[in-house]
């Protein structure tokens, strides 16, 4: 069977009638990574996603850290895949242009109990295969971060931690998958599942889809899809994380990712630079029942500001650019819930929580192996279609700064969003891309347009005009 040269991206209409070899439910960072990995092989592959874009769930609203896995629970699947995934994604980012800044992290102790916990955390890091962590006393810590609040007693230095663009990563995976033959069906919610011989028949909001093998990477809905297949091994509890984004003028206040000593609920409230030049404060950790509750609350933001005042007092004097909240897919288990059901030709990828971005490529390789063990004939891997993503990071040259780009195409010198220095050429390219946006938020995640201090007050009308006035016939097929 010959694979198509280029996959399809659909957002409306009936689904294809022919059966796929593998279908992935969910186009977040994990689902997109799985599709990309499978695209190496001569298979008919589909991704179905309930939202109208890639990375619309947990993947778009996180702390954007490329973890070393130093503080994972030793011996868990998560610990192994985060460590492997960090290496894979760091190399992939360099290859494809995903912005990464290796700023390092400091795990700061604010009382004697936390200080006493640091040696055990260093030993834990070593058990996870990370041997670069070092203890710092109060003076060394202050030299590293002179703007820290009073009372910091010491820290664990974790130099391998980085910040990354969380929007470009799943989009890069999906782009490469589609260019390598994967069909991406957006606005396509799975509502039921049945069997017809050795084939899954999925009922979706856009009709029926038939597939021989099925991967459930539905994120916050992974337990719901799992139950459609007859399994009840975990329950997703949405864990809301609210964050505050401070203006770029705050960037010089902090040099590292400033982490607290972790608790059972997670890594706690951090202060971190972003690849876009801002500073993040957050997240909260609130277990909820509502899987749509992505709104911020006055109480949550007040709690963040209270903690931020202790960590980096001067930060609270800076302007706030935005606030946002994301939901992590927590479960009652401390480890990833990745289960193969060979008799059903089905793999569940659930409970990935906040480390999914880092682990995504390793999860994809692991899931591909599980599918092969379940009987999927992969054949020899082939080359993926090349992809180079537009740079959204401040540490690398942007189009408005590149004279050679502007000389070749003046659209790269025509700034539309002045807060973020986004040009008409970048917006045009996003609208013509393999997986184009259909909303202003989708366009923002591809270009940063409307993501600055005015949040679209100045450029919003112009950006929307470009979005709505594009000629669909000019988009890549």
Tab-separated table of C-alpha atoms in Angstrom:
chain	number	residue	atom	x	y	z
A	1	UNK	CA	0.000	0.000	0.000
A	2	UNK	CA	1.424	3.363	-1.048
A	3	UNK	CA	1.107	6.207	1.391
A	4	UNK	CA	-0.273	9.503	0.158
A	5	UNK	CA	2.295	12.208	-0.302
A	6	UNK	CA	0.311	14.675	1.826
A	7	UNK	CA	-2.470	14.174	4.337
A	8	UNK	CA	-5.719	16.078	4.604
A	9	UNK	CA	-6.801	18.662	7.172
A	10	UNK	CA	-10.577	18.818	7.503
A	11	UNK	CA	-12.862	20.769	9.814
A	12	UNK	CA	-16.269	20.017	8.305
A	13	UNK	CA	-18.106	17.477	6.214
A	14	UNK	CA	-18.345	13.712	6.331
A	15	UNK	CA	-15.308	11.623	7.177
A	16	UNK	CA	-13.707	9.346	4.559
A	17	UNK	CA	-15.457	6.035	4.119
A	18	UNK	CA	-12.338	3.901	3.898
A	19	UNK	CA	-10.849	2.337	7.015
A	20	UNK	CA	-7.635	3.614	8.584
A	21	UNK	CA	-4.899	1.411	9.968
A	22	UNK	CA	-4.525	3.557	13.095
A	23	UNK	CA	-6.600	6.425	14.465
A	24	UNK	CA	-5.432	8.679	17.277
A	25	UNK	CA	-8.108	10.400	19.344
A	26	UNK	CA	-6.817	13.807	20.460
A	27	UNK	CA	-4.574	16.375	18.774
A	28	UNK	CA	-2.849	17.726	21.829
A	29	UNK	CA	0.905	17.523	22.191
A	30	UNK	CA	0.812	13.775	22.971
A	31	UNK	CA	-1.681	12.787	20.279
A	32	UNK	CA	0.124	14.848	17.646
A	33	UNK	CA	3.447	13.295	18.680
A	34	UNK	CA	1.996	9.787	18.356
A	35	UNK	CA	0.657	10.575	14.883
A	36	UNK	CA	4.014	11.969	13.814
A	37	UNK	CA	5.861	8.877	15.047
A	38	UNK	CA	3.441	6.525	13.298
A	39	UNK	CA	3.789	8.538	10.082
A	40	UNK	CA	7.267	7.048	9.646
A	41	UNK	CA	5.570	3.829	8.569
A	42	UNK	CA	3.488	2.894	5.520
A	43	UNK	CA	0.165	3.119	7.292
A	44	UNK	CA	-3.111	4.954	6.792
A	45	UNK	CA	-3.332	7.157	9.866
A	46	UNK	CA	-5.940	9.595	11.118
A	47	UNK	CA	-6.166	11.980	14.054
A	48	UNK	CA	-9.599	13.056	15.275
A	49	UNK	CA	-9.880	16.063	17.559
A	50	UNK	CA	-13.007	17.516	19.187
A	51	UNK	CA	-11.739	21.095	18.960
A	52	UNK	CA	-11.200	23.043	15.750
A	53	UNK	CA	-7.431	23.286	16.173
A	54	UNK	CA	-4.341	21.459	17.324
A	55	UNK	CA	-3.283	21.861	20.959
A	56	UNK	CA	-6.539	23.447	22.131
A	57	UNK	CA	-6.663	21.707	25.529
A	58	UNK	CA	-4.009	21.288	28.202
A	59	UNK	CA	-1.283	21.796	25.596
A	60	UNK	CA	-2.021	25.486	25.090
A	61	UNK	CA	-2.010	26.547	28.752
A	62	UNK	CA	0.908	25.290	30.788
A	63	UNK	CA	4.167	26.527	32.305
A	64	UNK	CA	6.140	25.762	29.126
A	65	UNK	CA	9.065	24.023	30.825
A	66	UNK	CA	11.248	21.380	29.183
A	67	UNK	CA	11.898	19.225	32.248
A	68	UNK	CA	14.927	17.111	33.049
A	69	UNK	CA	12.777	14.711	35.074
A	70	UNK	CA	14.990	15.256	38.108
A	71	UNK	CA	12.055	15.207	40.540
A	72	UNK	CA	9.912	12.437	39.017
A	73	UNK	CA	9.111	9.384	41.137
A	74	UNK	CA	12.039	7.025	40.484
A	75	UNK	CA	11.141	3.804	38.726
A	76	UNK	CA	7.892	5.087	37.255
A	77	UNK	CA	7.029	5.082	33.591
A	78	UNK	CA	6.748	8.854	33.804
A	79	UNK	CA	10.318	9.179	35.102
A	80	UNK	CA	11.659	7.074	32.239
A	81	UNK	CA	9.671	8.796	29.499
A	82	UNK	CA	10.305	12.329	30.740
A	83	UNK	CA	14.040	11.712	30.793
A	84	UNK	CA	14.001	10.159	27.315
A	85	UNK	CA	11.550	12.746	26.020
A	86	UNK	CA	13.706	15.647	27.152
A	87	UNK	CA	16.598	14.430	25.047
A	88	UNK	CA	14.393	13.752	22.047
A	89	UNK	CA	12.533	17.061	22.175
A	90	UNK	CA	15.669	19.152	22.734
A	91	UNK	CA	17.157	17.665	19.555
A	92	UNK	CA	13.895	18.003	17.631
A	93	UNK	CA	13.508	21.634	18.671
A	94	UNK	CA	16.972	22.455	17.355
A	95	UNK	CA	16.151	20.681	14.087
A	96	UNK	CA	12.747	22.291	13.499
A	97	UNK	CA	13.139	25.757	15.001
A	98	UNK	CA	11.039	25.361	18.137
A	99	UNK	CA	12.436	28.026	20.498
A	100	UNK	CA	14.133	26.680	23.633
A	101	UNK	CA	16.141	28.614	26.222
A	102	UNK	CA	18.315	26.572	28.630
A	103	UNK	CA	17.978	28.955	31.586
A	104	UNK	CA	18.310	26.339	34.346
A	105	UNK	CA	16.217	26.082	37.504
A	106	UNK	CA	16.702	26.799	41.183
A	107	UNK	CA	14.612	24.884	43.700
A	108	UNK	CA	14.427	27.475	46.467
A	109	UNK	CA	14.102	26.632	50.169
A	110	UNK	CA	12.315	29.257	52.266
A	111	UNK	CA	12.377	27.527	55.664
A	112	UNK	CA	14.472	24.986	57.541
A	113	UNK	CA	12.205	22.078	56.659
A	114	UNK	CA	12.503	22.821	52.944
A	115	UNK	CA	16.258	23.317	53.267
A	116	UNK	CA	16.570	19.925	54.947
A	117	UNK	CA	14.657	18.339	52.060
A	118	UNK	CA	17.093	19.490	49.362
A	119	UNK	CA	19.752	16.737	49.787
A	120	UNK	CA	17.057	14.071	49.384
A	121	UNK	CA	15.835	15.816	46.226
A	122	UNK	CA	19.399	15.817	44.873
A	123	UNK	CA	19.642	12.098	45.620
A	124	UNK	CA	16.266	11.558	43.925
A	125	UNK	CA	17.557	13.358	40.851
A	126	UNK	CA	20.557	11.015	40.765
A	127	UNK	CA	18.254	7.978	40.972
A	128	UNK	CA	16.460	9.421	37.938
A	129	UNK	CA	19.737	9.565	36.045
A	130	UNK	CA	20.258	13.306	36.468
A	131	UNK	CA	23.627	13.941	38.153
A	132	UNK	CA	24.136	17.664	37.552
A	133	UNK	CA	22.027	18.943	40.474
A	134	UNK	CA	24.041	20.854	43.092
A	135	UNK	CA	23.231	22.365	46.477
A	136	UNK	CA	23.678	26.125	46.904
A	137	UNK	CA	23.905	28.010	50.156
A	138	UNK	CA	22.100	31.302	50.734
A	139	UNK	CA	25.007	33.449	49.522
A	140	UNK	CA	25.480	31.481	46.300
A	141	UNK	CA	21.750	31.576	45.677
A	142	UNK	CA	21.642	35.350	46.189
A	143	UNK	CA	24.515	35.779	43.730
A	144	UNK	CA	22.553	33.823	41.149
A	145	UNK	CA	19.255	35.629	41.765
A	146	UNK	CA	19.849	39.011	43.424
A	147	UNK	CA	16.164	40.034	43.167
A	148	UNK	CA	14.904	37.144	45.311
A	149	UNK	CA	12.816	38.068	48.310
A	150	UNK	CA	14.336	38.027	51.809
A	151	UNK	CA	14.585	34.785	53.724
A	152	UNK	CA	15.732	32.321	51.066
A	153	UNK	CA	18.025	29.829	52.819
A	154	UNK	CA	19.460	27.886	49.915
A	155	UNK	CA	18.573	26.053	46.743
A	156	UNK	CA	19.060	23.026	44.562
A	157	UNK	CA	20.599	24.084	41.257
A	158	UNK	CA	19.216	22.121	38.283
A	159	UNK	CA	21.068	23.546	35.279
A	160	UNK	CA	19.421	21.308	32.676
A	161	UNK	CA	15.914	22.773	32.943
A	162	UNK	CA	14.780	24.899	29.980
A	163	UNK	CA	11.820	26.940	28.794
A	164	UNK	CA	10.197	26.070	25.471
A	165	UNK	CA	7.375	27.262	23.216
A	166	UNK	CA	4.385	25.060	24.125
A	167	UNK	CA	2.347	26.234	21.106
A	168	UNK	CA	4.868	25.537	18.365
A	169	UNK	CA	5.636	22.025	19.626
A	170	UNK	CA	2.286	20.281	18.978
A	171	UNK	CA	1.866	22.310	15.804
A	172	UNK	CA	5.253	21.095	14.545
A	173	UNK	CA	4.286	17.485	15.255
A	174	UNK	CA	0.921	17.873	13.500
A	175	UNK	CA	2.438	19.711	10.535
A	176	UNK	CA	5.049	17.030	10.001
A	177	UNK	CA	2.468	14.277	10.424
A	178	UNK	CA	0.115	15.797	7.832
A	179	UNK	CA	2.949	16.442	5.386
A	180	UNK	CA	3.906	12.785	5.833
A	181	UNK	CA	0.444	11.476	4.984
A	182	UNK	CA	-1.652	11.673	8.181
A	183	UNK	CA	-5.263	12.881	7.910
A	184	UNK	CA	-6.167	15.423	10.611
A	185	UNK	CA	-9.903	15.683	11.247
A	186	UNK	CA	-10.702	18.653	13.495
A	187	UNK	CA	-14.066	19.599	15.031
A	188	UNK	CA	-14.667	15.848	15.224
A	189	UNK	CA	-15.797	14.635	18.649
A	190	UNK	CA	-15.970	10.894	19.375
A	191	UNK	CA	-19.288	9.991	21.002
A	192	UNK	CA	-19.447	6.194	20.767
A	193	UNK	CA	-17.351	3.183	19.834
A	194	UNK	CA	-18.273	-0.280	18.597
A	195	UNK	CA	-16.619	-3.279	16.945
A	196	UNK	CA	-17.234	-4.712	13.499
A	197	UNK	CA	-15.083	-7.810	13.330
A	198	UNK	CA	-11.490	-6.674	13.722
A	199	UNK	CA	-12.361	-3.001	13.083
A	200	UNK	CA	-13.286	-0.202	15.467
A	201	UNK	CA	-16.253	1.853	14.346
A	202	UNK	CA	-16.193	5.298	15.964
A	203	UNK	CA	-19.304	7.431	15.991
A	204	UNK	CA	-18.265	11.068	15.771
A	205	UNK	CA	-19.922	14.438	15.402
A	206	UNK	CA	-19.013	14.228	11.698
A	207	UNK	CA	-20.114	10.688	10.992
A	208	UNK	CA	-18.613	7.235	11.314
A	209	UNK	CA	-14.919	6.416	11.148
A	210	UNK	CA	-13.493	2.937	10.772
A	211	UNK	CA	-10.023	1.968	12.008
A	212	UNK	CA	-8.116	-1.252	12.708
A	213	UNK	CA	-6.150	0.115	15.670
A	214	UNK	CA	-7.061	2.891	18.078
A	215	UNK	CA	-4.977	5.164	20.310
A	216	UNK	CA	-6.770	7.176	22.979
A	217	UNK	CA	-4.803	10.377	23.660
A	218	UNK	CA	-7.857	12.455	24.543
A	219	UNK	CA	-6.306	14.285	27.501
A	220	UNK	CA	-9.045	15.517	29.817
A	221	UNK	CA	-11.430	13.153	28.034
A	222	UNK	CA	-9.184	10.083	28.085
A	223	UNK	CA	-11.200	8.330	30.794
A	224	UNK	CA	-14.435	9.039	28.897
A	225	UNK	CA	-13.071	7.465	25.716
A	226	UNK	CA	-11.653	4.570	27.763
A	227	UNK	CA	-15.118	3.840	29.117
A	228	UNK	CA	-16.507	3.779	25.574
A	229	UNK	CA	-14.125	0.858	25.011
A	230	UNK	CA	-15.297	-0.875	28.203
A	231	UNK	CA	-12.545	0.081	30.648
A	232	UNK	CA	-12.709	1.810	34.030
A	233	UNK	CA	-9.127	1.927	35.296
A	234	UNK	CA	-8.767	5.646	36.052
A	235	UNK	CA	-10.757	8.834	36.429
A	236	UNK	CA	-9.541	12.215	35.260
A	237	UNK	CA	-9.861	15.012	37.789
A	238	UNK	CA	-9.303	18.383	36.102
A	239	UNK	CA	-6.608	20.235	38.024
A	240	UNK	CA	-6.795	23.928	37.244
A	241	UNK	CA	-3.610	25.938	37.088
A	242	UNK	CA	-4.033	29.708	36.979
A	243	UNK	CA	-1.084	31.836	35.861
A	244	UNK	CA	-0.183	35.502	35.595
A	245	UNK	CA	1.913	36.758	32.676
A	246	UNK	CA	4.007	39.846	33.393
A	247	UNK	CA	5.206	42.342	30.824
A	248	UNK	CA	8.534	42.016	29.042
A	249	UNK	CA	9.981	44.822	31.150
A	250	UNK	CA	9.974	42.310	34.030
A	251	UNK	CA	12.258	39.890	32.203
A	252	UNK	CA	15.494	41.223	33.712
A	253	UNK	CA	14.222	40.494	37.239
A	254	UNK	CA	14.778	36.753	36.966
A	255	UNK	CA	17.552	34.636	35.441
A	256	UNK	CA	16.351	31.088	36.157
A	257	UNK	CA	13.170	29.106	36.630
A	258	UNK	CA	12.468	29.568	40.337
A	259	UNK	CA	10.811	26.432	41.683
A	260	UNK	CA	9.393	25.730	45.136
A	261	UNK	CA	10.004	22.515	47.027
A	262	UNK	CA	7.260	20.278	45.551
A	263	UNK	CA	4.177	19.020	47.367
A	264	UNK	CA	1.792	16.131	46.747
A	265	UNK	CA	-0.325	18.405	44.512
A	266	UNK	CA	2.510	19.191	42.155
A	267	UNK	CA	5.492	21.409	41.643
A	268	UNK	CA	3.789	24.416	43.230
A	269	UNK	CA	3.996	28.091	42.346
A	270	UNK	CA	7.005	29.102	40.286
A	271	UNK	CA	8.411	32.207	38.687
A	272	UNK	CA	9.809	31.574	35.232
A	273	UNK	CA	10.901	33.458	32.145
A	274	UNK	CA	9.215	32.550	28.864
A	275	UNK	CA	10.681	32.216	25.396
A	276	UNK	CA	8.487	35.191	24.420
A	277	UNK	CA	10.323	37.511	26.818
A	278	UNK	CA	7.693	37.624	29.569
A	279	UNK	CA	7.693	36.304	33.128
A	280	UNK	CA	5.197	33.731	34.423
A	281	UNK	CA	3.884	33.437	37.973
A	282	UNK	CA	1.925	30.290	38.800
A	283	UNK	CA	0.276	27.880	38.612
A	284	UNK	CA	-2.342	27.207	41.229
A	285	UNK	CA	-3.422	23.585	41.740
A	286	UNK	CA	-7.183	23.307	42.165
A	287	UNK	CA	-8.960	19.977	41.728
A	288	UNK	CA	-12.345	20.557	40.081
A	289	UNK	CA	-15.292	18.654	38.644
A	290	UNK	CA	-15.864	20.908	35.638
A	291	UNK	CA	-13.704	19.962	32.625
A	292	UNK	CA	-14.422	23.318	31.001
A	293	UNK	CA	-13.472	25.535	33.960
A	294	UNK	CA	-10.584	27.422	32.403
A	295	UNK	CA	-11.532	30.803	33.839
A	296	UNK	CA	-9.352	32.669	36.318
A	297	UNK	CA	-10.650	33.608	39.752
A	298	UNK	CA	-9.992	36.585	42.004
A	299	UNK	CA	-9.025	34.264	44.849
A	300	UNK	CA	-6.621	32.287	42.694
A	301	UNK	CA	-4.872	35.372	41.344
A	302	UNK	CA	-4.661	36.901	44.810
A	303	UNK	CA	-3.011	33.737	46.116
A	304	UNK	CA	-0.484	33.844	43.280
A	305	UNK	CA	0.345	37.473	43.974
A	306	UNK	CA	0.839	36.677	47.652
A	307	UNK	CA	3.341	33.955	46.838
A	308	UNK	CA	4.972	36.050	44.130
A	309	UNK	CA	5.546	38.839	46.653
A	310	UNK	CA	7.661	36.459	48.706
A	311	UNK	CA	9.585	34.943	45.803
A	312	UNK	CA	10.313	38.062	43.727
A	313	UNK	CA	8.863	41.188	45.381
A	314	UNK	CA	9.702	43.565	42.533
A	315	UNK	CA	7.675	41.451	40.121
A	316	UNK	CA	4.429	42.742	41.593
A	317	UNK	CA	5.369	46.293	40.591
A	318	UNK	CA	5.421	45.269	36.929
A	319	UNK	CA	2.503	45.429	34.503
A	320	UNK	CA	0.396	42.314	33.961
A	321	UNK	CA	0.072	41.386	30.292
A	322	UNK	CA	-2.421	38.553	30.693
A	323	UNK	CA	-3.855	35.917	32.993
A	324	UNK	CA	-4.895	32.456	31.918
A	325	UNK	CA	-5.783	29.054	33.302
A	326	UNK	CA	-5.266	25.537	32.055
A	327	UNK	CA	-6.565	22.151	33.172
A	328	UNK	CA	-4.199	19.250	33.761
A	329	UNK	CA	-5.469	15.667	33.487
A	330	UNK	CA	-4.766	14.437	37.018
A	331	UNK	CA	-5.888	10.966	38.079
A	332	UNK	CA	-5.954	8.935	41.289
A	333	UNK	CA	-2.667	7.314	40.226
A	334	UNK	CA	0.825	8.770	40.611
A	335	UNK	CA	2.026	7.472	37.244
A	336	UNK	CA	1.011	7.782	33.608
A	337	UNK	CA	-1.938	5.595	32.659
A	338	UNK	CA	-0.695	4.032	29.434
A	339	UNK	CA	-2.344	0.655	28.875
A	340	UNK	CA	-2.244	-1.652	25.867
A	341	UNK	CA	-5.288	-3.861	25.135
A	342	UNK	CA	-3.923	-6.182	22.413
A	343	UNK	CA	-7.157	-8.134	22.111
A	344	UNK	CA	-8.935	-4.873	21.219
A	345	UNK	CA	-6.086	-3.388	19.196
A	346	UNK	CA	-6.317	-0.414	21.512
A	347	UNK	CA	-3.893	1.705	23.551
A	348	UNK	CA	-4.911	4.197	26.241
A	349	UNK	CA	-2.638	7.164	26.918
A	350	UNK	CA	-4.110	8.878	29.970
A	351	UNK	CA	-3.158	10.783	33.102
A	352	UNK	CA	-0.201	12.507	31.443
A	353	UNK	CA	-0.521	15.666	33.559
A	354	UNK	CA	1.989	18.500	33.345
A	355	UNK	CA	5.005	16.597	32.005
A	356	UNK	CA	3.363	15.585	28.746
A	357	UNK	CA	5.058	18.313	26.735
A	358	UNK	CA	8.514	17.099	27.742
A	359	UNK	CA	7.696	13.397	27.460
A	360	UNK	CA	5.631	13.626	24.264
A	361	UNK	CA	8.138	12.180	21.796
A	362	UNK	CA	9.131	9.362	24.158
A	363	UNK	CA	5.468	8.568	24.811
A	364	UNK	CA	4.954	8.406	21.043
A	365	UNK	CA	7.803	5.920	20.593
A	366	UNK	CA	6.530	3.839	23.536
A	367	UNK	CA	2.972	3.752	22.164
A	368	UNK	CA	4.242	2.755	18.717
A	369	UNK	CA	6.079	-0.188	20.291
A	370	UNK	CA	2.899	-1.194	22.158
A	371	UNK	CA	0.933	-1.135	18.904
A	372	UNK	CA	3.545	-3.341	17.259
A	373	UNK	CA	3.324	-5.793	20.166
A	374	UNK	CA	-0.457	-5.775	19.728
A	375	UNK	CA	-0.050	-6.937	16.138
A	376	UNK	CA	0.263	-3.781	14.055
A	377	UNK	CA	2.677	-4.451	11.216
A	378	UNK	CA	4.868	-1.385	11.009
A	379	UNK	CA	7.418	-2.387	8.415
A	380	UNK	CA	10.639	-0.438	8.154
A	381	UNK	CA	10.523	3.233	9.109
A	382	UNK	CA	10.803	5.851	6.379
A	383	UNK	CA	11.830	9.478	6.379
A	384	UNK	CA	9.385	12.112	7.588
A	385	UNK	CA	8.658	15.170	5.478
A	386	UNK	CA	10.916	18.040	6.604
A	387	UNK	CA	9.481	20.867	8.671
A	388	UNK	CA	10.890	24.170	9.864
A	389	UNK	CA	8.661	26.200	12.161
A	390	UNK	CA	8.506	30.005	12.354
A	391	UNK	CA	10.412	31.371	15.324
A	392	UNK	CA	8.305	32.874	18.121
A	393	UNK	CA	11.152	33.251	20.618
A	394	UNK	CA	12.861	36.462	21.659
A	395	UNK	CA	16.288	34.839	21.978
A	396	UNK	CA	16.450	34.269	18.218
A	397	UNK	CA	16.053	36.717	15.303
A	398	UNK	CA	12.454	37.518	14.409
A	399	UNK	CA	11.425	38.453	10.842
A	400	UNK	CA	11.166	42.199	11.564
A	401	UNK	CA	14.855	42.089	12.571
A	402	UNK	CA	16.080	40.247	9.464
A	403	UNK	CA	17.034	42.624	6.689
A	404	UNK	CA	17.503	39.837	4.145
A	405	UNK	CA	13.945	38.578	4.692
A	406	UNK	CA	12.493	42.066	4.372
A	407	UNK	CA	14.509	42.754	1.229
A	408	UNK	CA	13.186	39.564	-0.345
A	409	UNK	CA	9.610	40.154	0.855
A	410	UNK	CA	8.572	43.570	2.262
A	411	UNK	CA	5.652	41.940	4.091
A	412	UNK	CA	8.159	40.840	6.748
A	413	UNK	CA	8.858	44.512	7.461
A	414	UNK	CA	5.193	45.514	7.780
A	415	UNK	CA	4.464	45.267	11.505
A	416	UNK	CA	0.803	44.618	12.314
A	417	UNK	CA	1.015	43.798	16.049
A	418	UNK	CA	3.399	46.362	17.523
A	419	UNK	CA	3.465	44.918	21.057
A	420	UNK	CA	4.850	41.599	19.794
A	421	UNK	CA	6.412	42.877	16.536
A	422	UNK	CA	4.380	40.502	14.380
A	423	UNK	CA	4.475	41.261	10.678
A	424	UNK	CA	2.002	40.894	7.861
A	425	UNK	CA	4.279	38.289	6.309
A	426	UNK	CA	4.136	36.077	9.398
A	427	UNK	CA	0.355	36.285	9.554
A	428	UNK	CA	0.101	35.491	5.849
A	429	UNK	CA	2.396	32.482	6.279
A	430	UNK	CA	0.322	31.168	9.197
A	431	UNK	CA	-2.878	31.465	7.175
A	432	UNK	CA	-1.270	29.531	4.296
A	433	UNK	CA	0.351	26.900	6.503
A	434	UNK	CA	-0.282	23.156	6.490
A	435	UNK	CA	-2.569	23.416	9.545
A	436	UNK	CA	-3.950	26.962	9.304
A	437	UNK	CA	-5.794	28.696	12.159
A	438	UNK	CA	-9.502	29.473	12.060
A	439	UNK	CA	-9.652	31.779	15.096
A	440	UNK	CA	-7.740	34.781	16.381
A	441	UNK	CA	-6.518	32.656	19.299
A	442	UNK	CA	-5.193	30.047	16.897
A	443	UNK	CA	-3.458	32.783	14.932
A	444	UNK	CA	-1.957	34.151	18.159
A	445	UNK	CA	-0.459	30.772	19.007
A	446	UNK	CA	1.171	30.656	15.585
A	447	UNK	CA	2.463	34.244	15.441
A	448	UNK	CA	2.029	35.946	18.881
A	449	UNK	CA	-0.295	38.520	17.255
A	450	UNK	CA	-2.615	40.009	19.933
A	451	UNK	CA	-0.489	38.419	22.668
A	452	UNK	CA	1.241	41.538	23.968
A	453	UNK	CA	0.530	44.174	26.576
A	454	UNK	CA	-2.489	45.659	24.774
A	455	UNK	CA	-4.008	42.182	24.155
A	456	UNK	CA	-5.210	43.209	20.724
A	457	UNK	CA	-6.647	46.626	21.598
A	458	UNK	CA	-4.513	48.290	18.928
A	459	UNK	CA	-4.104	45.539	16.335
A	460	UNK	CA	-7.166	43.387	16.929
A	461	UNK	CA	-9.249	44.767	14.050
A	462	UNK	CA	-6.379	44.493	11.577
A	463	UNK	CA	-5.545	40.948	12.696
A	464	UNK	CA	-9.161	39.825	12.411
A	465	UNK	CA	-9.432	41.423	8.977
A	466	UNK	CA	-6.427	39.446	7.792
A	467	UNK	CA	-7.841	36.255	9.298
A	468	UNK	CA	-11.298	36.635	7.819
A	469	UNK	CA	-10.188	38.102	4.518
A	470	UNK	CA	-7.786	35.354	3.508
A	471	UNK	CA	-8.347	33.471	0.267
A	472	UNK	CA	-8.706	29.761	1.171
A	473	UNK	CA	-7.609	28.798	-2.359
A	474	UNK	CA	-4.106	30.050	-1.547
A	475	UNK	CA	-3.643	27.705	1.443
A	476	UNK	CA	-1.399	24.678	1.206
A	477	UNK	CA	-3.381	21.548	0.462
